[in-house]
Amino acid sequence: MASGAERAPAAGGGGGGGGSAAKSLGFDFRSSARLQDIERLIHEFNKHDQREYDDQRALEIHTAKDFIFSMLGMVQKLDGKLPVANEYLLLSGSVREGVVDMDVEQLGDFARGADYDMDFTLLVPALKLHDRNQPVTLDMRCSAPCHSWLSLRLFDEATISKWRGCCTTVEHPNGATNHFFSPLKVADWFHRSVEVVLGEMQRKPQRGMPRVERVEQKGTLVSMVLVVGSSRILYDIVPVVSFKGWPAVAQSWLMENHFWDGKITEEEVIGGFYLVPASSPSGCRDNEWRLSFARSEVQMKKCIPTPFMQAFQACKAIVLRLLSRPQAVGPYQLRSVVLWACDRLPSGFLGQESNEAALLLGLLDDVLHCLVNKSCPNYFIPQCNMFEHFTDETVLLLARKVSSVRSDPVEHLSTAVEQVKAANAVRLEAHAAAAAAAAAGGSAASAGGGSGGLPGSQSDGALADIRGQDDRLAKKLQQLVTENPGKSISVFINPDDVTKPHFRIDDKFF
């Protein structure tokens, strides 16, 4: 078994709380900040950052979700490429929040508060490889660790013919032809298909249909902002390849001891993985996919103590704002640091609320350690160093920025608190303006006028109808959202009858 220093970034000098003497006095050794001031700011940040959903908001989320699933059902019918009975993974938070290991520098200027109120990521399998009798060729010979090409040469001719336009072709000297599933071509096809379907939905609007405020291709995903009632909901929709089981390249990781041992079963962790459309810095963007363990991460997140998660959320807000230019350290890398720390430190220490200041400072130390050593191993495939491509100049610049935070955490935490307050104020102003416009527009708005996007939403009237028909639905949806923060919601849906989806939150069916 590898030692802790080999498996994970070790805590930097000065420790989370600056040593036992400083801890007993309540001061951080490096910054001389009072630990109770840091803890107070962490609590204040999380208080303003959390989202609470009432019955109305829960119904608006449900309406937006139904719209997305109806749209995907129409995409499937468009050319038959998507699986008929598909299994989506719905994650709380956007790709920008690091819920999936994808590059965020191409995702544009969407901002919470200014552009949206809530955000979700939806993984949509273009290929669903759950049949163990289906041979699969993951070709990693030309790829960096944690990446692969996907060959279709072992698939039947019908599958190859259906996806030929989304493949690159390699001719071998012996005359054989190999088709590689191309993430760029799949992403372009998916975006075009979504645009066609949205155009059709615009021509035939349904009662209660959300208004599509923005829909853009961002790199290899589609970002869509839906307006339902007073809610603006961002969906990052990612075409992926879905697998059952566990990849051989990550098999050795299962032999190690992990923080989730005994808390969740190994079967829950290794139930499946994905290929997401992202390449390594030096990889072939046309052919290279990235292995993603998003479903496993959702299961493991249940085992991370709440105080540590709160410290992480505050730390993430600080670090990502500071390191946004150049965009080198992303939210997924920070999540990996958290998982390594969970393996390294006792859960009792991570779970004590009185340690939140030490936890935040320790995370900053870990990030600094990763930068100066130019080493941030992927949690599932440690041989994949996510900082390997950094130049020395980039590392020095980023390390200096993190060091400035470590020297004055109270100042940077205070800024993060003010920013989340400002975002909430912008959101409330947008809601007030939308409510005023709806009251002034009245029936004219629901008649479907307006330029750009889809016709005006009639969602307010429809939501009232839904509440009258089944108020229990609102209570159920509110319960699902509030009691399962950060959990995956798998949806099994028949595109011929999108009114009867079956939800799975982790292992529970509703």
XYZ file of C-alpha atoms in Angstrom:
510
model
C 0.000 0.000 0.000
C 1.292 3.448 -0.830
C 2.080 5.784 2.016
C -0.097 8.806 2.728
C 2.532 11.116 1.250
C 2.548 9.149 -1.993
C -1.206 8.741 -2.236
C -2.249 12.243 -1.370
C -0.964 15.786 -1.001
C 0.254 16.235 2.557
C -0.742 19.206 4.668
C 1.644 22.112 4.260
C 3.810 23.717 6.893
C 1.999 25.522 9.656
C -0.858 22.993 9.744
C -4.536 23.773 9.599
C -4.581 25.642 12.903
C -0.923 26.587 13.286
C 0.048 23.993 15.922
C -1.388 22.855 19.237
C -0.185 25.927 21.163
C -1.801 28.301 18.686
C -4.923 26.146 18.719
C -5.254 26.390 22.481
C -4.948 30.171 22.251
C -7.392 30.325 19.362
C -5.009 31.859 16.816
C -3.695 30.766 13.425
C 0.113 30.726 13.570
C 0.705 31.937 10.004
C -1.801 34.795 9.762
C -2.370 35.560 13.480
C -6.093 35.468 12.686
C -8.466 34.445 15.474
C -9.855 30.994 14.718
C -13.282 31.981 15.982
C -13.375 34.845 13.436
C -12.612 32.392 10.642
C -15.278 29.981 11.885
C -17.828 32.788 12.144
C -17.187 33.803 8.522
C -17.425 30.183 7.334
C -20.836 29.898 8.992
C -21.966 33.217 7.538
C -20.844 32.242 4.046
C -22.688 28.924 4.133
C -25.813 30.584 5.548
C -26.025 32.907 2.541
C -24.823 30.299 0.037
C -27.403 27.628 0.840
C -30.622 27.437 -1.190
C -33.980 26.808 0.422
C -36.892 25.559 -1.672
C -40.546 26.122 -0.853
C -43.454 24.360 -2.574
C -43.539 26.864 -5.420
C -39.821 26.532 -6.124
C -40.034 22.728 -5.971
C -42.794 22.763 -8.578
C -40.778 25.078 -10.805
C -37.809 22.700 -10.589
C -40.117 19.819 -11.478
C -41.543 21.720 -14.469
C -38.054 22.515 -15.788
C -36.963 18.898 -15.367
C -39.987 17.622 -17.279
C -39.235 20.070 -20.088
C -35.629 18.834 -20.352
C -36.703 15.181 -20.391
C -39.402 15.861 -22.989
C -36.804 17.608 -25.130
C -34.414 14.647 -24.838
C -37.225 12.266 -25.756
C -37.733 14.266 -28.943
C -33.981 14.223 -29.624
C -34.100 10.425 -29.403
C -36.958 10.268 -31.881
C -35.215 12.668 -34.246
C -32.709 10.150 -35.595
C -32.815 7.207 -33.180
C -29.228 7.656 -32.024
C -29.892 7.965 -28.286
C -30.926 4.783 -26.440
C -34.706 4.356 -26.347
C -34.788 3.626 -22.607
C -32.010 5.837 -21.325
C -30.634 6.412 -17.831
C -29.631 9.981 -17.036
C -27.557 11.113 -14.068
C -28.851 14.396 -12.623
C -26.375 16.184 -10.364
C -26.962 19.175 -8.132
C -24.637 21.946 -9.311
C -23.275 22.861 -12.728
C -20.074 21.722 -14.409
C -18.706 25.100 -13.308
C -19.075 23.843 -9.715
C -16.849 20.834 -10.402
C -19.508 18.114 -10.163
C -17.925 16.521 -13.261
C -14.257 16.419 -14.236
C -14.408 18.710 -17.264
C -12.463 21.800 -18.257
C -14.298 24.950 -17.189
C -12.352 27.618 -19.079
C -14.639 27.288 -22.136
C -17.911 27.547 -20.232
C -18.444 31.276 -20.622
C -19.717 33.991 -18.364
C -22.741 32.444 -16.648
C -22.906 33.799 -13.095
C -25.124 32.805 -10.190
C -27.461 35.620 -9.278
C -26.965 37.574 -12.488
C -27.871 34.751 -14.911
C -29.401 31.910 -12.890
C -30.618 30.954 -9.431
C -30.180 27.172 -9.418
C -27.926 24.902 -11.430
C -27.854 21.245 -12.391
C -25.741 18.950 -14.539
C -27.362 16.206 -16.588
C -25.257 13.381 -18.028
C -27.005 11.981 -21.112
C -25.603 8.680 -22.435
C -25.180 8.733 -26.194
C -23.957 5.150 -25.903
C -25.223 3.056 -22.998
C -22.848 0.100 -22.642
C -24.534 -1.801 -19.823
C -24.709 -5.181 -21.555
C -21.856 -7.316 -20.271
C -22.031 -9.367 -23.460
C -21.091 -6.296 -25.503
C -17.291 -6.245 -25.966
C -15.815 -2.768 -25.601
C -12.427 -1.486 -26.690
C -11.031 1.349 -24.588
C -7.834 2.235 -26.455
C -5.487 4.019 -24.035
C -2.300 3.581 -26.051
C -2.298 7.167 -27.330
C -3.762 8.818 -24.245
C -2.595 10.298 -20.973
C -3.708 8.529 -17.758
C -7.454 8.831 -17.057
C -8.196 9.279 -20.779
C -9.042 6.918 -23.610
C -10.176 6.549 -27.189
C -13.308 4.470 -27.775
C -13.217 2.106 -30.734
C -16.466 0.863 -32.259
C -14.821 -1.961 -34.217
C -16.361 -4.666 -31.986
C -19.878 -3.229 -32.300
C -22.470 -4.546 -34.714
C -22.771 -2.950 -38.133
C -26.078 -1.269 -37.256
C -24.459 0.673 -34.392
C -21.456 1.648 -36.508
C -23.720 2.779 -39.338
C -25.884 4.841 -36.979
C -22.904 6.671 -35.466
C -20.570 6.757 -38.485
C -21.016 10.520 -38.849
C -19.799 11.013 -35.266
C -16.647 8.949 -35.697
C -13.150 9.490 -36.983
C -11.849 6.767 -39.281
C -8.431 5.111 -39.182
C -7.315 2.863 -42.040
C -4.887 0.109 -41.058
C -2.180 -1.301 -43.371
C -3.965 -4.667 -43.481
C -7.002 -2.981 -45.004
C -9.119 -2.953 -41.842
C -11.025 0.174 -40.878
C -11.394 1.363 -37.303
C -14.041 3.858 -36.214
C -13.320 5.933 -33.102
C -16.197 7.638 -31.321
C -15.352 11.355 -31.493
C -16.277 13.557 -28.510
C -16.210 16.718 -30.629
C -18.445 15.274 -33.334
C -20.833 13.808 -30.767
C -21.044 17.181 -28.994
C -21.712 19.010 -32.276
C -24.387 16.497 -33.273
C -26.034 16.774 -29.866
C -26.123 20.582 -29.970
C -27.595 20.593 -33.493
C -30.234 18.067 -32.449
C -31.198 20.119 -29.395
C -31.563 23.227 -31.567
C -33.809 21.375 -34.025
C -36.011 20.053 -31.224
C -36.251 23.443 -29.517
C -37.321 24.954 -32.828
C -40.054 22.338 -33.117
C -41.169 22.986 -29.540
C -41.286 26.691 -30.338
C -43.640 26.067 -33.233
C -45.915 23.922 -31.069
C -45.806 25.431 -27.566
C -47.452 23.510 -24.756
C -49.257 24.967 -21.780
C -46.887 25.524 -18.875
C -43.767 25.266 -21.026
C -40.756 27.094 -19.531
C -39.180 29.956 -21.417
C -35.725 29.163 -22.776
C -33.752 32.285 -21.938
C -30.373 31.049 -23.179
C -29.135 27.956 -24.946
C -25.499 27.816 -25.992
C -22.896 25.241 -26.869
C -20.078 25.626 -24.377
C -17.195 23.469 -25.484
C -18.607 19.948 -25.573
C -21.737 20.554 -23.502
C -24.993 22.450 -23.939
C -25.807 25.117 -21.336
C -29.471 26.078 -21.077
C -31.174 28.597 -18.790
C -34.894 27.977 -18.289
C -37.261 30.495 -16.729
C -40.175 28.957 -14.831
C -42.257 31.310 -12.746
C -39.752 33.235 -10.635
C -36.923 30.705 -11.074
C -34.014 30.772 -13.511
C -32.576 27.275 -13.747
C -29.281 26.433 -15.452
C -28.827 22.990 -16.965
C -25.420 21.839 -18.202
C -26.295 18.891 -20.461
C -23.360 16.620 -21.297
C -23.405 13.789 -23.878
C -21.453 10.875 -22.391
C -20.744 7.172 -22.761
C -22.136 5.144 -19.851
C -20.632 1.882 -18.539
C -21.570 -0.629 -15.890
C -18.793 -2.017 -13.723
C -15.320 -0.637 -13.103
C -12.387 0.085 -15.454
C -9.281 -2.060 -15.137
C -7.059 1.032 -15.065
C -8.597 1.983 -11.683
C -8.595 -1.532 -10.221
C -5.602 -0.964 -7.937
C -7.423 1.946 -6.270
C -9.917 -0.556 -4.854
C -7.104 -2.321 -2.991
C -6.367 0.758 -0.855
C -8.061 1.757 2.397
C -10.550 4.602 1.999
C -12.599 6.864 4.264
C -15.862 5.410 2.990
C -14.971 1.825 3.962
C -17.747 0.411 6.147
C -20.040 3.391 5.497
C -21.158 2.455 2.000
C -20.658 -0.792 0.137
C -18.071 -1.306 -2.546
C -20.901 -2.206 -4.925
C -22.350 1.291 -4.458
C -19.014 2.838 -5.379
C -18.085 0.697 -8.385
C -21.505 0.418 -10.008
C -20.517 2.336 -13.110
C -18.432 5.038 -14.742
C -18.559 7.372 -17.726
C -16.542 8.758 -20.568
C -17.070 12.524 -20.731
C -16.117 14.659 -23.761
C -12.857 16.147 -22.484
C -9.258 15.529 -23.486
C -5.911 15.839 -21.747
C -3.837 18.989 -22.453
C -1.642 17.062 -24.891
C -4.276 14.630 -26.160
C -6.104 14.367 -29.467
C -9.268 16.416 -28.965
C -11.001 14.671 -31.868
C -10.777 11.218 -30.301
C -9.903 11.441 -26.618
C -12.465 11.060 -23.830
C -11.924 11.449 -20.078
C -12.890 8.809 -17.545
C -15.416 10.160 -15.048
C -16.476 8.626 -11.752
C -19.307 11.062 -11.063
C -21.698 8.371 -9.827
C -19.093 7.060 -7.379
C -18.320 10.566 -6.144
C -21.976 11.132 -5.320
C -21.981 8.022 -3.147
C -18.773 8.990 -1.362
C -19.941 12.548 -0.743
C -22.511 11.127 1.685
C -19.602 10.059 3.905
C -17.876 13.473 4.072
C -18.617 15.175 7.420
C -20.703 18.347 7.215
C -18.141 20.650 8.919
C -15.525 19.639 6.350
C -17.962 20.243 3.476
C -18.772 23.704 4.835
C -15.080 24.552 5.104
C -14.603 23.293 1.544
C -17.443 25.418 0.145
C -15.950 28.555 1.666
C -12.450 27.607 0.526
C -13.693 26.919 -3.002
C -15.326 30.342 -3.249
C -12.052 32.014 -2.278
C -9.662 29.942 -4.374
C -11.690 29.868 -7.591
C -12.238 33.624 -7.523
C -8.544 34.237 -6.958
C -7.304 31.685 -9.493
C -9.857 32.419 -12.216
C -7.191 34.159 -14.330
C -5.397 32.190 -15.530
C -7.930 29.382 -15.152
C -5.636 26.602 -14.021
C -6.987 25.231 -10.752
C -10.584 24.185 -11.281
C -13.294 23.130 -8.833
C -12.827 19.436 -9.616
C -9.168 19.587 -8.573
C -10.261 21.095 -5.257
C -12.766 18.285 -4.778
C -9.950 15.787 -5.338
C -7.924 17.478 -2.594
C -10.922 17.046 -0.283
C -11.223 13.322 -1.050
C -7.518 12.758 -0.406
C -7.820 14.625 2.899
C -10.738 12.396 3.908
C -8.545 9.343 3.331
C -5.677 10.845 5.298
C -7.384 12.372 8.352
C -9.634 10.825 11.040
C -13.336 11.345 10.394
C -13.760 12.450 14.016
C -11.439 15.393 13.394
C -13.151 16.319 10.120
C -16.571 16.097 11.747
C -16.000 18.512 14.631
C -17.637 21.870 14.015
C -15.061 23.543 16.246
C -12.374 22.489 13.742
C -13.858 24.302 10.730
C -11.230 27.053 10.792
C -8.424 24.488 10.938
C -10.053 22.562 8.093
C -10.238 25.588 5.812
C -6.654 26.575 6.575
C -5.553 22.993 6.017
C -7.225 22.935 2.601
C -5.359 26.097 1.652
C -2.129 24.438 2.810
C -2.922 21.384 0.693
C -3.617 23.463 -2.422
C -0.354 25.339 -1.894
C 1.480 22.037 -1.416
C 0.015 20.704 -4.685
C 1.097 23.823 -6.561
C 4.679 24.076 -5.327
C 5.170 20.361 -6.024
C 3.230 20.585 -9.304
C 1.338 17.472 -8.232
C -2.406 16.917 -7.857
C -3.186 13.209 -8.332
C -6.601 12.114 -9.511
C -8.338 10.394 -6.600
C -9.331 7.288 -8.567
C -6.310 7.067 -10.872
C -3.388 8.572 -8.897
C -0.969 8.157 -11.795
C -2.952 10.933 -13.479
C -1.349 14.169 -12.264
C -3.840 16.953 -12.972
C -1.140 19.642 -12.532
C 1.532 17.977 -14.652
C 1.026 20.327 -17.602
C 1.537 23.510 -15.559
C 4.520 25.651 -16.463
C 6.868 26.817 -13.726
C 5.716 30.400 -14.306
C 2.056 29.420 -13.842
C 2.811 27.451 -10.690
C 4.734 30.361 -9.166
C 1.955 32.845 -9.965
C -0.785 30.627 -8.537
C 1.223 29.680 -5.456
C 1.799 33.338 -4.651
C -1.940 34.004 -4.891
C -2.800 31.125 -2.561
C -0.051 32.236 -0.191
C -1.647 35.681 -0.022
C -4.927 34.057 1.043
C -3.148 31.936 3.631
C -1.570 35.079 5.061
C -4.918 36.869 5.482
C -7.812 34.370 5.414
C -10.213 36.697 7.258
C -9.983 39.379 4.572
C -10.603 36.907 1.744
C -13.423 35.173 3.601
C -15.074 38.530 4.225
C -14.894 39.273 0.494
C -16.466 35.893 -0.308
C -19.315 36.615 2.124
C -19.968 40.018 0.545
C -19.961 38.483 -2.934
C -22.507 35.806 -2.078
C -24.673 38.456 -0.423
C -24.455 40.583 -3.567
C -25.393 37.606 -5.751
C -28.433 36.969 -3.573
C -29.422 40.636 -3.834
C -29.197 40.496 -7.631
C -31.311 37.339 -7.618
C -33.991 38.954 -5.462
C -34.045 42.026 -7.703
C -34.446 39.818 -10.768
C -37.323 37.962 -9.107
C -39.017 41.234 -8.172
C -38.638 42.543 -11.718
C -40.023 39.301 -13.158
C -42.991 39.399 -10.801
C -43.704 43.023 -11.704
C -43.465 42.254 -15.421
C -45.790 39.285 -15.051
C -48.325 41.385 -13.161
C -48.140 44.173 -15.740
C -48.141 41.882 -18.766
C -51.008 39.711 -17.567
C -52.658 37.807 -20.339
C -50.470 39.441 -22.995
C -47.401 37.626 -21.673
C -49.118 34.264 -21.587
C -50.315 34.757 -25.166
C -46.799 33.865 -26.275
C -45.417 37.162 -27.570
C -41.821 38.256 -27.272
C -38.726 38.021 -29.373
C -36.021 35.399 -29.286
C -36.049 31.996 -27.601
C -39.294 30.152 -27.112
C -42.736 31.729 -26.779
C -43.693 33.414 -23.527
C -44.217 31.031 -20.632
C -47.628 30.204 -19.284
C -46.018 28.462 -16.347
C -47.647 30.540 -13.618
C -51.155 29.427 -14.601
C -50.013 25.876 -15.221
C -48.318 25.675 -11.844
C -51.534 26.757 -10.190
C -53.331 23.975 -12.038
C -50.709 21.449 -10.974
C -50.995 22.512 -7.349
C -54.754 22.138 -7.498
C -54.458 18.680 -9.047
C -51.877 17.246 -6.694
C -50.520 19.257 -3.807
C -48.807 16.140 -2.509
C -46.425 16.298 -5.473
C -45.064 19.637 -4.274
C -44.450 18.289 -0.789
C -42.735 15.230 -2.187
C -40.491 17.259 -4.480
C -39.571 19.640 -1.692
C -38.671 16.690 0.494
C -36.496 15.140 -2.231
C -34.591 18.347 -2.857
C -34.063 19.402 0.755
C -33.243 15.966 2.154
C -30.852 14.934 -0.614
C -28.454 17.851 -1.189
C -25.664 16.961 -3.589
C -26.989 13.469 -4.283
C -27.472 12.015 -7.726
C -30.962 11.648 -9.078
C -31.123 8.937 -11.723
C -34.159 9.105 -13.943
C -35.403 6.116 -15.909
C -37.687 7.463 -18.598
C -39.544 6.216 -21.643
C -39.511 8.923 -24.346
C -42.941 7.744 -25.490
C -44.418 8.596 -22.086
C -42.401 11.275 -20.311
C -45.176 11.799 -17.759
C -44.159 8.692 -15.815
C -40.472 8.868 -14.927
C -39.035 6.722 -12.153
C -36.623 8.553 -9.881
C -33.666 7.021 -8.100
C -31.823 9.059 -5.507
C -28.716 7.017 -4.873
C -30.310 3.589 -4.245
C -33.844 4.618 -3.290
C -36.738 4.636 -5.732
C -39.530 7.202 -5.480
